[in-house]
Amino acid sequence: MNNTLQGQVALVTGGNSGIGRGICLDLAKKGVKVMVAGRNTTKSQETKALIEEAQGFAEVYRLDVTDADNVHNVVQEIYKKYGRIDILVSNAGNTTGPLFTHNTPYEEWDNVLKTHLYGAFNCVKECAEIMQEKKYGRIVITSSLAGIHGLTAQSSYAVAKSGLVGLTYTLAKELGPSGITVNAVQPGFIDTPMTEQQLQMCGEQWKNETPMRRIGQPQDVATAVSFFCSPETEFITGVVMRVDGGFMLNLSVDTLLYKFASGEFGK
Ligand code: NAI
């Protein structure tokens, strides 16, 4: 078996920004032909330019993951051109609010669930068939810590990210016999356009509450995604991996105790 990613074809949704852009770049540097898919093609072209600067290969596709026909057409176009789709990274996502659940308008709730859950469903539905034919595939889904912890004033987001964990586990069982692995990453706070405002407000505090003492970067998530995409990880499926610098382990009491034990307290 060929143990490198060289020449493989990947579809990355939300590849035009933040974490998705980091994933596209990392895969391209490993020799993958990256299909950068998103709604904003101007931003996708920026990702393509960065990839080309790094001597990689990329193409841009306009894709709204909530639109099943659009997803079908894009996947078919890629398949016709390359005869394969080895990797699907279902990463596109959005948030609303902050709004308490009881104040959340139906449209906002609907929009977030559609983007994350129907978005992933639409992409998997189209790509899984192609992967099954080839008896090979790597699917990686971007969940979030919110999917296990909940998130105040972002219930639609937490529900969607939780749902993606259920989808990951189910797909791992269904697609494993066809040589397809399905895993998920759960990023902590990552420095992207999505978190720009929150980072300005609470970045310092999050940094101090993270054992690795920094805010995550898109490359941190990309490293985990590329790991799951490797042909060598064929026995690793149905895994949900936190990429959070240890944030989820930490309680405020730990931060306090660390200060006591290291002599930082009161300085
Ligand atoms: P971002 O806002 O930079 O990127 C999100 C991307 O998804 C954008 O390119 C956006 O255009 C795209 N997108 C949204 N709706 C779409 C649709 N209907 N069709 C196609 N593309 C669509 O944010 P970021 O942070 O890079 O988010 C990427 C993923 O990581 C999301 O799923 C997000 O929920 C998840 N995540 C982010 C965390 C963070 O701290 N930044 C933490 C945990 C998870």
Short mmCIF file of C-alpha atoms and ligand atoms in Angstrom, two decimals:
data_model
loop_
_atom_site.label_atom_id
_atom_site.label_comp_id
_atom_site.label_asym_id
_atom_site.label_seq_id
_atom_site.Cartn_x
_atom_site.Cartn_y
_atom_site.Cartn_z
CA MET A 1 0.00 0.00 0.00
CA ASN A 2 1.14 3.51 -0.79
CA ASN A 3 1.77 5.17 2.57
CA THR A 4 1.98 8.76 1.45
CA LEU A 5 -0.64 11.37 0.72
CA GLN A 6 1.11 12.40 -2.51
CA GLY A 7 -1.37 12.73 -5.38
CA GLN A 8 -4.47 12.13 -3.29
CA VAL A 9 -7.50 14.37 -3.79
CA ALA A 10 -9.14 16.14 -0.86
CA LEU A 11 -12.34 18.16 -0.61
CA VAL A 12 -12.19 20.63 2.27
CA THR A 13 -15.37 22.56 3.09
CA GLY A 14 -14.97 26.01 4.60
CA GLY A 15 -11.44 25.89 3.18
CA ASN A 16 -11.46 29.59 2.50
CA SER A 17 -10.95 30.76 6.06
CA GLY A 18 -9.50 30.04 9.50
CA ILE A 19 -9.13 26.38 10.41
CA GLY A 20 -10.20 25.20 6.95
CA ARG A 21 -7.49 27.28 5.32
CA GLY A 22 -4.91 25.80 7.72
CA ILE A 23 -6.09 22.30 6.83
CA CYS A 24 -5.90 23.02 3.09
CA LEU A 25 -2.36 24.34 3.42
CA ASP A 26 -1.13 21.45 5.53
CA LEU A 27 -2.60 18.80 3.21
CA ALA A 28 -1.23 20.59 0.14
CA LYS A 29 2.25 20.69 1.67
CA LYS A 30 2.00 16.90 2.03
CA GLY A 31 1.34 16.54 -1.70
CA VAL A 32 -2.47 16.39 -1.67
CA LYS A 33 -4.44 18.03 -4.50
CA VAL A 34 -6.75 20.25 -2.47
CA MET A 35 -10.24 21.28 -3.58
CA VAL A 36 -10.92 24.45 -1.61
CA ALA A 37 -14.69 24.64 -1.23
CA GLY A 38 -16.66 27.51 0.24
CA ARG A 39 -19.26 30.15 -0.44
CA ASN A 40 -16.82 33.03 -0.75
CA THR A 41 -14.67 32.31 -3.80
CA THR A 42 -12.57 35.44 -3.40
CA LYS A 43 -11.38 34.12 -0.05
CA SER A 44 -10.97 30.63 -1.53
CA GLN A 45 -8.68 32.14 -4.18
CA GLU A 46 -6.56 33.55 -1.34
CA THR A 47 -6.19 30.03 0.09
CA LYS A 48 -5.25 28.74 -3.38
CA ALA A 49 -2.62 31.47 -3.74
CA LEU A 50 -1.09 30.54 -0.36
CA ILE A 51 -0.99 26.89 -1.42
CA GLU A 52 0.68 27.74 -4.72
CA GLU A 53 3.21 29.90 -2.89
CA ALA A 54 4.08 26.74 -0.93
CA GLN A 55 4.45 24.81 -4.24
CA GLY A 56 1.20 22.92 -3.67
CA PHE A 57 -1.81 22.28 -5.90
CA ALA A 58 -5.31 23.66 -5.31
CA GLU A 59 -8.57 24.31 -7.10
CA VAL A 60 -11.47 26.47 -6.01
CA TYR A 61 -15.12 25.38 -5.98
CA ARG A 62 -18.09 27.50 -4.99
CA LEU A 63 -19.98 25.42 -2.48
CA ASP A 64 -22.86 25.96 -0.09
CA VAL A 65 -22.93 22.83 2.04
CA THR A 66 -26.60 23.31 2.90
CA ASP A 67 -27.54 23.01 -0.78
CA ALA A 68 -27.68 19.29 -1.61
CA ASP A 69 -27.77 19.88 -5.38
CA ASN A 70 -24.75 22.18 -5.22
CA VAL A 71 -22.84 19.57 -3.20
CA HIS A 72 -23.82 16.82 -5.68
CA ASN A 73 -22.67 18.86 -8.67
CA VAL A 74 -19.34 19.90 -7.11
CA VAL A 75 -18.50 16.37 -5.99
CA GLN A 76 -19.39 14.96 -9.42
CA GLU A 77 -17.30 17.63 -11.15
CA ILE A 78 -14.27 16.75 -9.02
CA TYR A 79 -14.83 13.03 -9.55
CA LYS A 80 -15.14 13.42 -13.33
CA LYS A 81 -11.93 15.42 -13.42
CA TYR A 82 -9.74 13.34 -11.09
CA GLY A 83 -11.52 9.97 -10.90
CA ARG A 84 -11.14 9.96 -7.10
CA ILE A 85 -11.89 11.73 -3.86
CA ASP A 86 -9.72 10.21 -1.15
CA ILE A 87 -10.29 12.71 1.63
CA LEU A 88 -13.31 14.68 2.82
CA VAL A 89 -12.81 17.26 5.53
CA SER A 90 -16.26 18.47 6.60
CA ASN A 91 -15.29 21.68 8.32
CA ALA A 92 -17.70 24.45 7.24
CA GLY A 93 -19.47 25.99 10.20
CA ASN A 94 -21.15 29.06 11.59
CA THR A 95 -22.47 30.44 14.87
CA THR A 96 -25.15 32.85 15.96
CA GLY A 97 -25.90 34.71 19.13
CA PRO A 98 -24.84 34.89 21.84
CA LEU A 99 -28.48 34.27 22.76
CA PHE A 100 -30.04 32.16 25.50
CA THR A 101 -31.89 29.16 24.07
CA HIS A 102 -35.34 30.52 24.92
CA ASN A 103 -34.52 33.75 23.06
CA THR A 104 -33.11 32.09 19.94
CA PRO A 105 -35.25 32.69 16.82
CA TYR A 106 -36.23 29.56 14.88
CA GLU A 107 -34.39 30.84 11.79
CA GLU A 108 -31.08 31.10 13.66
CA TRP A 109 -31.47 27.67 15.23
CA ASP A 110 -32.34 26.24 11.83
CA ASN A 111 -29.44 27.96 10.07
CA VAL A 112 -26.78 26.62 12.47
CA LEU A 113 -28.16 23.07 12.47
CA LYS A 114 -28.49 23.10 8.68
CA THR A 115 -24.93 24.32 8.17
CA HIS A 116 -23.25 21.82 10.49
CA LEU A 117 -25.49 18.76 10.38
CA TYR A 118 -27.10 18.86 6.95
CA GLY A 119 -23.84 20.26 5.60
CA ALA A 120 -21.84 17.27 6.82
CA PHE A 121 -24.64 14.87 5.81
CA ASN A 122 -24.80 16.25 2.26
CA CYS A 123 -21.03 16.02 1.77
CA VAL A 124 -20.69 12.54 3.28
CA LYS A 125 -23.62 11.25 1.23
CA GLU A 126 -21.93 12.30 -2.01
CA CYS A 127 -18.33 11.37 -1.16
CA ALA A 128 -18.95 8.06 0.64
CA GLU A 129 -20.26 6.43 -2.52
CA ILE A 130 -17.10 7.32 -4.44
CA MET A 131 -14.88 6.15 -1.57
CA GLN A 132 -16.81 2.91 -1.25
CA GLU A 133 -16.20 2.13 -4.92
CA LYS A 134 -12.46 2.58 -4.34
CA LYS A 135 -12.56 0.73 -1.00
CA TYR A 136 -10.56 3.60 0.48
CA GLY A 137 -11.30 6.91 2.13
CA ARG A 138 -10.59 9.30 4.97
CA ILE A 139 -13.37 11.45 6.41
CA VAL A 140 -12.62 14.01 9.11
CA ILE A 141 -15.35 16.11 10.70
CA THR A 142 -14.81 19.32 12.67
CA SER A 143 -16.79 19.13 15.90
CA SER A 144 -16.00 21.31 18.93
CA LEU A 145 -15.51 21.15 22.69
CA ALA A 146 -19.02 22.66 22.74
CA GLY A 147 -20.27 19.29 21.52
CA ILE A 148 -19.36 17.63 24.82
CA HIS A 149 -19.50 20.57 27.24
CA GLY A 150 -22.40 22.63 25.91
CA LEU A 151 -21.89 26.35 25.42
CA THR A 152 -23.81 29.08 27.16
CA ALA A 153 -25.91 31.20 24.77
CA GLN A 154 -24.89 29.00 21.80
CA SER A 155 -27.17 26.00 22.20
CA SER A 156 -27.75 25.50 18.47
CA TYR A 157 -23.98 25.32 17.99
CA ALA A 158 -23.49 22.89 20.91
CA VAL A 159 -26.32 20.67 19.67
CA ALA A 160 -24.93 20.65 16.14
CA LYS A 161 -21.40 19.84 17.30
CA SER A 162 -22.75 17.08 19.55
CA GLY A 163 -24.73 15.69 16.62
CA LEU A 164 -21.54 15.52 14.59
CA VAL A 165 -20.01 13.22 17.21
CA GLY A 166 -22.96 10.83 16.78
CA LEU A 167 -22.52 11.07 13.02
CA THR A 168 -18.79 10.31 13.30
CA TYR A 169 -19.34 7.20 15.42
CA THR A 170 -22.15 5.94 13.18
CA LEU A 171 -20.23 6.51 9.95
CA ALA A 172 -17.18 4.77 11.40
CA LYS A 173 -19.30 1.64 11.89
CA GLU A 174 -21.03 1.88 8.52
CA LEU A 175 -18.01 2.70 6.36
CA GLY A 176 -15.24 0.77 8.12
CA PRO A 177 -15.91 -2.43 6.14
CA SER A 178 -15.29 -0.40 2.96
CA GLY A 179 -11.84 0.73 4.08
CA ILE A 180 -13.00 4.22 5.03
CA THR A 181 -12.06 5.76 8.37
CA VAL A 182 -14.19 8.47 9.96
CA ASN A 183 -12.83 10.62 12.78
CA ALA A 184 -13.53 14.02 14.31
CA VAL A 185 -11.52 16.84 15.82
CA GLN A 186 -12.77 18.98 18.67
CA PRO A 187 -10.83 22.23 18.65
CA GLY A 188 -10.65 24.44 21.72
CA PHE A 189 -10.29 28.17 21.16
CA ILE A 190 -8.56 28.69 17.84
CA ASP A 191 -7.54 32.07 16.50
CA THR A 192 -9.80 32.51 13.45
CA PRO A 193 -12.30 35.07 12.13
CA MET A 194 -15.03 33.15 14.01
CA THR A 195 -13.46 33.83 17.40
CA GLU A 196 -11.95 37.26 16.71
CA GLN A 197 -14.33 39.19 18.98
CA GLN A 198 -14.25 36.70 21.84
CA LEU A 199 -10.48 36.53 21.72
CA GLN A 200 -10.28 40.30 22.04
CA MET A 201 -12.50 40.13 25.12
CA CYS A 202 -11.28 36.95 26.86
CA GLY A 203 -8.13 35.81 25.04
CA GLU A 204 -5.79 36.50 27.95
CA GLN A 205 -8.02 34.60 30.37
CA TRP A 206 -8.35 31.59 28.04
CA LYS A 207 -4.61 31.56 27.56
CA ASN A 208 -4.05 31.45 31.31
CA GLU A 209 -6.62 28.68 31.72
CA THR A 210 -4.98 26.54 29.02
CA PRO A 211 -2.21 24.23 30.26
CA MET A 212 -0.18 24.94 27.09
CA ARG A 213 -0.56 28.69 27.86
CA ARG A 214 -1.49 29.85 24.40
CA ILE A 215 -4.45 30.19 22.05
CA GLY A 216 -4.65 27.53 19.36
CA GLN A 217 -3.76 28.26 15.74
CA PRO A 218 -5.35 26.70 12.62
CA GLN A 219 -2.15 24.70 12.11
CA ASP A 220 -2.72 22.93 15.44
CA VAL A 221 -6.01 21.54 14.15
CA ALA A 222 -4.54 20.87 10.71
CA THR A 223 -1.87 18.65 12.27
CA ALA A 224 -4.55 16.45 13.84
CA VAL A 225 -6.61 16.37 10.63
CA SER A 226 -3.61 15.38 8.50
CA PHE A 227 -2.85 12.61 10.99
CA PHE A 228 -6.33 11.16 10.49
CA CYS A 229 -5.95 11.55 6.70
CA SER A 230 -2.77 9.50 6.55
CA PRO A 231 -3.01 6.12 4.79
CA GLU A 232 -1.08 4.74 7.76
CA THR A 233 -3.89 5.41 10.25
CA GLU A 234 -6.19 2.79 8.73
CA PHE A 235 -6.90 1.15 12.11
CA ILE A 236 -7.91 4.45 13.73
CA THR A 237 -11.59 5.18 13.22
CA GLY A 238 -14.45 6.54 15.30
CA VAL A 239 -12.04 8.68 17.30
CA VAL A 240 -12.98 12.15 18.53
CA MET A 241 -9.79 14.05 19.29
CA ARG A 242 -9.60 17.22 21.39
CA VAL A 243 -7.18 19.81 20.05
CA ASP A 244 -7.31 22.33 22.85
CA GLY A 245 -3.90 22.58 24.57
CA GLY A 246 -5.46 20.78 27.55
CA PHE A 247 -8.13 23.46 28.06
CA MET A 248 -10.92 21.01 28.73
CA LEU A 249 -9.04 19.30 31.55
CA ASN A 250 -8.48 22.51 33.38
CA LEU A 251 -10.77 23.84 36.11
CA SER A 252 -10.40 27.33 37.55
CA VAL A 253 -9.21 25.66 40.75
CA ASP A 254 -6.32 24.11 38.77
CA THR A 255 -5.26 27.55 37.56
CA LEU A 256 -5.32 28.77 41.14
CA LEU A 257 -3.43 25.76 42.49
CA TYR A 258 -0.82 26.13 39.75
CA LYS A 259 -0.22 29.71 40.85
CA PHE A 260 0.16 28.62 44.48
CA ALA A 261 2.51 25.75 43.70
CA SER A 262 4.71 27.75 41.31
CA GLY A 263 4.96 30.74 43.65
CA GLU A 264 3.17 33.00 41.14
CA PHE A 265 0.31 33.74 43.52
CA GLY A 266 0.15 37.31 44.77
CA LYS A 267 3.04 38.52 42.55
P1 NAI B 1 -14.32 30.65 10.04
O1 NAI B 1 -15.52 31.51 10.18
O2 NAI B 1 -13.02 31.26 9.76
O3 NAI B 1 -14.57 29.52 8.95
C1 NAI B 1 -15.82 28.92 8.77
C2 NAI B 1 -15.94 28.61 7.31
O4 NAI B 1 -17.16 27.90 7.04
C3 NAI B 1 -15.98 29.89 6.47
O5 NAI B 1 -15.16 29.70 5.35
C4 NAI B 1 -17.44 29.98 6.06
O6 NAI B 1 -17.63 30.68 4.84
C5 NAI B 1 -17.75 28.49 5.91
N1 NAI B 1 -19.19 28.25 5.83
C6 NAI B 1 -20.15 28.64 6.69
N2 NAI B 1 -21.35 28.25 6.21
C7 NAI B 1 -21.12 27.60 5.04
C8 NAI B 1 -21.94 26.98 4.07
N3 NAI B 1 -23.28 26.95 4.20
N4 NAI B 1 -21.37 26.41 2.99
C9 NAI B 1 -20.02 26.44 2.82
N5 NAI B 1 -19.19 27.03 3.69
C10 NAI B 1 -19.75 27.61 4.78
O7 NAI B 1 -14.27 29.82 11.39
P2 NAI B 1 -13.30 28.65 11.88
O8 NAI B 1 -13.01 28.94 13.27
O9 NAI B 1 -12.21 28.44 10.94
O10 NAI B 1 -14.31 27.42 11.84
C11 NAI B 1 -14.07 26.21 11.12
C12 NAI B 1 -14.76 25.08 11.83
O11 NAI B 1 -14.16 24.89 13.11
C13 NAI B 1 -16.24 25.34 12.09
O12 NAI B 1 -16.96 24.14 11.90
C14 NAI B 1 -16.25 25.75 13.54
O13 NAI B 1 -17.50 25.51 14.13
C15 NAI B 1 -15.17 24.85 14.09
N6 NAI B 1 -14.59 25.24 15.37
C16 NAI B 1 -13.93 26.44 15.51
C17 NAI B 1 -13.37 26.78 16.74
C18 NAI B 1 -12.60 28.05 16.95
O14 NAI B 1 -12.23 28.32 18.11
N7 NAI B 1 -12.31 28.82 15.94
C19 NAI B 1 -13.50 25.88 17.91
C20 NAI B 1 -14.20 24.66 17.63
C21 NAI B 1 -14.72 24.36 16.41
#
